[in-house]
mmCIF file of C-alpha atoms in Angstrom:
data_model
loop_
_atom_site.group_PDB
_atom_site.id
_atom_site.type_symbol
_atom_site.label_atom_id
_atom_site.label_comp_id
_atom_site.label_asym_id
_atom_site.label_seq_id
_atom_site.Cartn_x
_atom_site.Cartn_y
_atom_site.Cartn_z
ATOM 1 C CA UNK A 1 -56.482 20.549 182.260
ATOM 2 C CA UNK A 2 -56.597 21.342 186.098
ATOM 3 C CA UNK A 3 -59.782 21.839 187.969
ATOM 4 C CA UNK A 4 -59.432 24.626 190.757
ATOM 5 C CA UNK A 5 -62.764 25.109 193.252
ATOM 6 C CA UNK A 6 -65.132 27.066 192.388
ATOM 7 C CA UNK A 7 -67.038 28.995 194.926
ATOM 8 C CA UNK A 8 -69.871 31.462 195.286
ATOM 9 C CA UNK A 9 -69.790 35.096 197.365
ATOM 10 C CA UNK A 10 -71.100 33.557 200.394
ATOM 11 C CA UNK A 11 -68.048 31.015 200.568
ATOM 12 C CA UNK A 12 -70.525 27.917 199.102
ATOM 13 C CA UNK A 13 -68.756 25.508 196.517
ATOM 14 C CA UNK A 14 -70.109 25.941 192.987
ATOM 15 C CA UNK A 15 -68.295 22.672 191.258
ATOM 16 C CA UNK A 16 -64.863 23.040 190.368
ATOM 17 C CA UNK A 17 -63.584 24.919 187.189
ATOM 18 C CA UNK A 18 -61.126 23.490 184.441
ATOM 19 C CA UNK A 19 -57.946 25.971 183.867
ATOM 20 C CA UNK A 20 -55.222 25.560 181.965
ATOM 21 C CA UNK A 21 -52.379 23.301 182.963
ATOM 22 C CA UNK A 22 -49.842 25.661 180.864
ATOM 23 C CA UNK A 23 -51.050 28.497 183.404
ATOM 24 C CA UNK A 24 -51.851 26.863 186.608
ATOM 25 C CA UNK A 25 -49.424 23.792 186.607
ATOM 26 C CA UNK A 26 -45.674 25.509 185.343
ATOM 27 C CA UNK A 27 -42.976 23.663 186.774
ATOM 28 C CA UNK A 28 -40.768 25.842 189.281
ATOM 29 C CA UNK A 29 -38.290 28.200 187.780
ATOM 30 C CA UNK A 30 -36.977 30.308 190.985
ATOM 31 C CA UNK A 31 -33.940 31.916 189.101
ATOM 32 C CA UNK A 32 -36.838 33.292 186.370
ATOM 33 C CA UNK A 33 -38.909 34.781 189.687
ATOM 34 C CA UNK A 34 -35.817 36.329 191.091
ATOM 35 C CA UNK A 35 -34.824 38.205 187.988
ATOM 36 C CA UNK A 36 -38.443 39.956 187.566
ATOM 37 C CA UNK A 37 -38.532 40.513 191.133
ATOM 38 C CA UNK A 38 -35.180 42.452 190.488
ATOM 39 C CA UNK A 39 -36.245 44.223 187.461
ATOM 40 C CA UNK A 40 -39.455 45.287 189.127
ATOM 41 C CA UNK A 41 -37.847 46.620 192.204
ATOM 42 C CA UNK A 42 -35.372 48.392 190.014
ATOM 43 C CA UNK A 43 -37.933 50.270 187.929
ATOM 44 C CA UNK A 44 -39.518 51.821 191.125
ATOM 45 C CA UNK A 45 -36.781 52.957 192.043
ATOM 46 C CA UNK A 46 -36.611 56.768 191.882
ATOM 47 C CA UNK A 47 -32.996 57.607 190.907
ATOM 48 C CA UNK A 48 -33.310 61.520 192.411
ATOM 49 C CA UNK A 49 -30.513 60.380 194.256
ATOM 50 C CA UNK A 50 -27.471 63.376 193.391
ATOM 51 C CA UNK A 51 -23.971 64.998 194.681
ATOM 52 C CA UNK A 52 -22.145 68.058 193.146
ATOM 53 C CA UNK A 53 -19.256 68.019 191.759
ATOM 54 C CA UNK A 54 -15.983 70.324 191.767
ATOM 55 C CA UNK A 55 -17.466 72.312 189.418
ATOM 56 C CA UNK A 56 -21.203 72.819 191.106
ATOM 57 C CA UNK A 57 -20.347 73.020 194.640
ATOM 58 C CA UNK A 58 -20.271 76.891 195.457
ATOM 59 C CA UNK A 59 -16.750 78.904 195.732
ATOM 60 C CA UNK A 60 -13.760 77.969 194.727
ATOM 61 C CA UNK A 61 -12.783 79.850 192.093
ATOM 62 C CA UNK A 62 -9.781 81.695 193.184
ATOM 63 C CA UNK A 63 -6.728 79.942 193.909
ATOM 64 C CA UNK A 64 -6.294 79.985 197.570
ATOM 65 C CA UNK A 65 -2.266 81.066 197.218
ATOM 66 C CA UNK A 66 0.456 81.206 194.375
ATOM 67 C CA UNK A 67 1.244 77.901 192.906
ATOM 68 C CA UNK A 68 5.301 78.454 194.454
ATOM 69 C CA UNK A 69 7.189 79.663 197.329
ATOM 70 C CA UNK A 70 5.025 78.682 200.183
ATOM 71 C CA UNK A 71 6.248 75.924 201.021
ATOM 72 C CA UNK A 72 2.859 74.665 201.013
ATOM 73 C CA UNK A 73 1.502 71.775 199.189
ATOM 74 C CA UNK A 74 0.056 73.370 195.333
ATOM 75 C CA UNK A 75 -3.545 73.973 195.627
ATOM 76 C CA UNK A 76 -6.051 75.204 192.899
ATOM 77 C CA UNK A 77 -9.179 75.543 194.342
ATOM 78 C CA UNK A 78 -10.734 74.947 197.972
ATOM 79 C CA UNK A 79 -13.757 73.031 196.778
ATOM 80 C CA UNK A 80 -10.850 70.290 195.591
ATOM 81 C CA UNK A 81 -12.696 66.994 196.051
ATOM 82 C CA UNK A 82 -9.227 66.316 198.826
ATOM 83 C CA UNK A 83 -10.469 69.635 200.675
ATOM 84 C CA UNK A 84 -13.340 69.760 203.658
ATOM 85 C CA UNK A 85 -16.540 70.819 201.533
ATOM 86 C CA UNK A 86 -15.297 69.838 198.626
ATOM 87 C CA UNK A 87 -16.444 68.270 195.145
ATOM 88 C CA UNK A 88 -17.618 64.326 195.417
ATOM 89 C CA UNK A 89 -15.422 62.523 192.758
ATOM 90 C CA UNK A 90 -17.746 60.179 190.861
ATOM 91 C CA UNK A 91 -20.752 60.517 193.363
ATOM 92 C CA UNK A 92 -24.292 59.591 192.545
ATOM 93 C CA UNK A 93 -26.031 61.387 190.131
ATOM 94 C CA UNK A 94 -29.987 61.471 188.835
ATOM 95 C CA UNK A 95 -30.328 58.253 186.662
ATOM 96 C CA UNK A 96 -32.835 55.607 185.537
ATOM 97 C CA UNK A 97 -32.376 51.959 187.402
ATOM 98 C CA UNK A 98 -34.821 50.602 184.416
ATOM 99 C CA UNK A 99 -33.771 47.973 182.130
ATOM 100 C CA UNK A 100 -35.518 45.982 179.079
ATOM 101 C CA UNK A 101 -36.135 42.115 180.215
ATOM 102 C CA UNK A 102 -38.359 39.366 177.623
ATOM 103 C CA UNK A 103 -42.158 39.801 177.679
ATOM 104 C CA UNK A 104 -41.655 35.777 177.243
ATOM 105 C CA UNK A 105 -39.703 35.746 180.995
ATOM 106 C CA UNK A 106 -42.155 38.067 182.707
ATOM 107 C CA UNK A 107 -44.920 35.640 181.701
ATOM 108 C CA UNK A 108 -42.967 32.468 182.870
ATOM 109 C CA UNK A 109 -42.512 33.789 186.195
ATOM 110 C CA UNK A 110 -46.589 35.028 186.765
ATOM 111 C CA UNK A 111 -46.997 31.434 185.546
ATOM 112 C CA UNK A 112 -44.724 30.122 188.005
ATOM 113 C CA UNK A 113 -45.980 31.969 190.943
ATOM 114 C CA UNK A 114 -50.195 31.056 190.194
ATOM 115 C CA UNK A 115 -48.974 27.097 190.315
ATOM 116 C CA UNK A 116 -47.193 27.843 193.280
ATOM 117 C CA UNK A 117 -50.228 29.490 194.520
ATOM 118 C CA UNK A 118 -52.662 26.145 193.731
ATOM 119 C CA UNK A 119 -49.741 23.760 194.991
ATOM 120 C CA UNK A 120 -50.177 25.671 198.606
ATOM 121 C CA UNK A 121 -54.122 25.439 198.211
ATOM 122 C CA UNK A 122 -53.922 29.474 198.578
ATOM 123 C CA UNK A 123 -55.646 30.336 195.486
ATOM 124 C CA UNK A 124 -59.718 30.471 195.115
ATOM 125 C CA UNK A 125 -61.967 31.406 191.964
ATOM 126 C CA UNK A 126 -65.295 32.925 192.509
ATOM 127 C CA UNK A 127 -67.860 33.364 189.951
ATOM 128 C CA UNK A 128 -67.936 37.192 190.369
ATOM 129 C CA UNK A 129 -67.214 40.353 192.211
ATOM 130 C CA UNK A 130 -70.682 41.295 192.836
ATOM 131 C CA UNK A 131 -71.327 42.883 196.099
ATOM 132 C CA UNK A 132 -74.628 44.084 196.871
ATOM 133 C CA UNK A 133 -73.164 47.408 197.827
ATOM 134 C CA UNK A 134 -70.176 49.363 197.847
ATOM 135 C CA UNK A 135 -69.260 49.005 201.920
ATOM 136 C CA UNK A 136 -66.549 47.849 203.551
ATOM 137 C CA UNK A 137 -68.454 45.838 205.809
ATOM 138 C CA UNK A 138 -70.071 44.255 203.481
ATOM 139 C CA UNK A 139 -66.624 43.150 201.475
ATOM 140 C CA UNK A 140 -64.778 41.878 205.058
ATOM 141 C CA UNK A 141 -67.964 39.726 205.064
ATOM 142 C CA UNK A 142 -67.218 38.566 201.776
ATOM 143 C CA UNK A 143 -63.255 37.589 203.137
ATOM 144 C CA UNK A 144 -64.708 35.981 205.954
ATOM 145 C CA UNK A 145 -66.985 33.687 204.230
ATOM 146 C CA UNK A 146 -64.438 32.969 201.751
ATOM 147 C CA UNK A 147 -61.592 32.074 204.547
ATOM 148 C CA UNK A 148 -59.112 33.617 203.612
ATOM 149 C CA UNK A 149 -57.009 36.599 205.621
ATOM 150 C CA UNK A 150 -53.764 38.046 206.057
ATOM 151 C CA UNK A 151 -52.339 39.570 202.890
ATOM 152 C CA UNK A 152 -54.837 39.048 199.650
ATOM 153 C CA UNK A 153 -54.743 40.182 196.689
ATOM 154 C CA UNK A 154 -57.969 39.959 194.729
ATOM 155 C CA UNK A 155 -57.805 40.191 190.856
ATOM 156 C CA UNK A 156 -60.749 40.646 188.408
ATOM 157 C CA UNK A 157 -60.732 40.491 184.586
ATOM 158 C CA UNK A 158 -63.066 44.138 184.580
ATOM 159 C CA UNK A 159 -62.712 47.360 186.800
ATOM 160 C CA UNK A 160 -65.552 47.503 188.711
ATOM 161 C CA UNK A 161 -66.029 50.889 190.677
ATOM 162 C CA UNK A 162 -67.977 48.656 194.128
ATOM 163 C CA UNK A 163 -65.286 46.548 194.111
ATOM 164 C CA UNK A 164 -62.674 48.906 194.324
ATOM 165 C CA UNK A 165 -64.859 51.235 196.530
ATOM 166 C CA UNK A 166 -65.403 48.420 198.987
ATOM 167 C CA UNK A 167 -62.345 46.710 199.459
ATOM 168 C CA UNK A 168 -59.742 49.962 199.120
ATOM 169 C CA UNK A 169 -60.299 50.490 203.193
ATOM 170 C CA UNK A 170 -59.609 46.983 204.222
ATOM 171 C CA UNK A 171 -55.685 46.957 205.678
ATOM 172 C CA UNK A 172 -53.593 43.904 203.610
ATOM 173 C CA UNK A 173 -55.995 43.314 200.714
ATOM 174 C CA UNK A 174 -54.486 44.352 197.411
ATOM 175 C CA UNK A 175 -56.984 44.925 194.201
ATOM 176 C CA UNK A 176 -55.520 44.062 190.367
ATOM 177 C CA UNK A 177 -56.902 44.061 187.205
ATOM 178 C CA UNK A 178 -56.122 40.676 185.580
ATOM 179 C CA UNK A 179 -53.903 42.685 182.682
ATOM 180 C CA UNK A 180 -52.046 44.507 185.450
ATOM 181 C CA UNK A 181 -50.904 41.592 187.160
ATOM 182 C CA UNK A 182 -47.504 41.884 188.737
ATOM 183 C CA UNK A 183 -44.893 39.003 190.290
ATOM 184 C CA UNK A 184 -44.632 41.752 192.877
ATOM 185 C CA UNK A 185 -48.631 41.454 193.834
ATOM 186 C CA UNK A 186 -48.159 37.659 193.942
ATOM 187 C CA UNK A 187 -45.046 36.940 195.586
ATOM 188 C CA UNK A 188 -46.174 39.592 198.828
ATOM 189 C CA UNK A 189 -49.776 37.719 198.928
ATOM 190 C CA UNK A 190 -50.783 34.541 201.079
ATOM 191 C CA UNK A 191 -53.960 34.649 199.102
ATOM 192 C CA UNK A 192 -54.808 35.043 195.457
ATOM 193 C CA UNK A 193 -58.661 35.208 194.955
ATOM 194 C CA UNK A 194 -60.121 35.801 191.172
ATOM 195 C CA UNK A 195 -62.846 35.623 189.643
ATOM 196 C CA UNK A 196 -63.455 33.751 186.150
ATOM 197 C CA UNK A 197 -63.202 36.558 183.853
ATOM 198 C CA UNK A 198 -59.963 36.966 185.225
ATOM 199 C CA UNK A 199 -58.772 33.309 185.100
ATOM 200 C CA UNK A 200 -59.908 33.411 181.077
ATOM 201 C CA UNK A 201 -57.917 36.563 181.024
ATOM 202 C CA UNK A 202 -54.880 35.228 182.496
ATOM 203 C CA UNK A 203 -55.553 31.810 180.115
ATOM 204 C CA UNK A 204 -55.334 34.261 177.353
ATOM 205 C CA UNK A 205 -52.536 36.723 177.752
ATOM 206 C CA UNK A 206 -50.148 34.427 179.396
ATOM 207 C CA UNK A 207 -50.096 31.459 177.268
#
């Protein structure tokens, strides 16, 4: 087992909290990280992305002169993908960049990237997300006491409505449920905060 701190809302230690080394202390596997990364990126993609062809591009459909004795070079139609406003030969057209990978790899790497994250010392548990209200002020209090700034992302095992109500307006914080939990979230955050129902989540659906 690993013991991570354990603190309170107002940034006090509460003891420490045992967590599973087969979560929080994965060896590094950068190549796994890179792929999901990858894969991620690829299914946000949006793949609208089009060109006509010969066929769809307006016009065209009388030959522009007789096929001999004009010297010319043969021509069939002046939307010929070798004529000015022409066709696109093999252009882009509307497609999906989405691709199957393991369930087994996109654990490893959110594995991977929570032990990096308690390596670096930039991970905290808290007992709860209970704010007293749903304000923002109240929740950049909450940061403050904790420590922590720049880019965090906190995760909780429930959806609470005041703590997505108070931290939604607060520029670089990110909010996850614990079953949502992307590499994506944890790769762009200097800060991972949960609370314990999320770590026992976590313990649970990425063993």
């Amino acid at each position: 087992m690993t013991n991570l701190p354990l603190v309170k809302l107002t940034g006090e230690s509460a003891g420490e909290l045992s967590v599973s080394e087969k979560i929080f202390a994965e060896p590094a596997h950068d190549h796994v990280v890179h792929s999901v990364i990858v894969w991620l990126q690829a299914a946000m993609r949006q793949g609208t992305h089009s060109t006509k062809t010969k066929a769809e591009v307006r016009g065209g459909g009388r030959k522009p002169w007789k096929q001999k004795g004009t010297g010319r070079a043969r021509a069939g139609s002046i939307r010929s993908p070798l004529w000015r406003k022409g066709g696109v030969v093999f252009g882009p057209k509307p497609r999906s960049y989405n691709y199957a990978l393991p369930r087994k790899i996109r654990k490893l790497a959110l594995r991977v990237l929570l032990s990096e994250k308690v390596v670096q010392g930039q991970i905290k548990v808290v007992e709860e997300f209970k704010l007293s209200e749903a304000k923002t002020k109240v929740a950049a209090k909450f940061l403050q006491d904790l420590g922590v700034s720049g880019k965090i992302l906190l995760v909780s095992g429930e959806k609470l409505e005041i703590f997505q109500k108070s931290f939604r307006n607060l520029k670089g914080v990110c909010l996850s449920a614990a079953n949502e939990l992307t590499a994506l979230n944890l790769i762009r955050a200097k800060w991972v905060v949960l609370d314990k129902s999320a770590v026992a989540k976590l313990e649970e659906g990425l063993k």
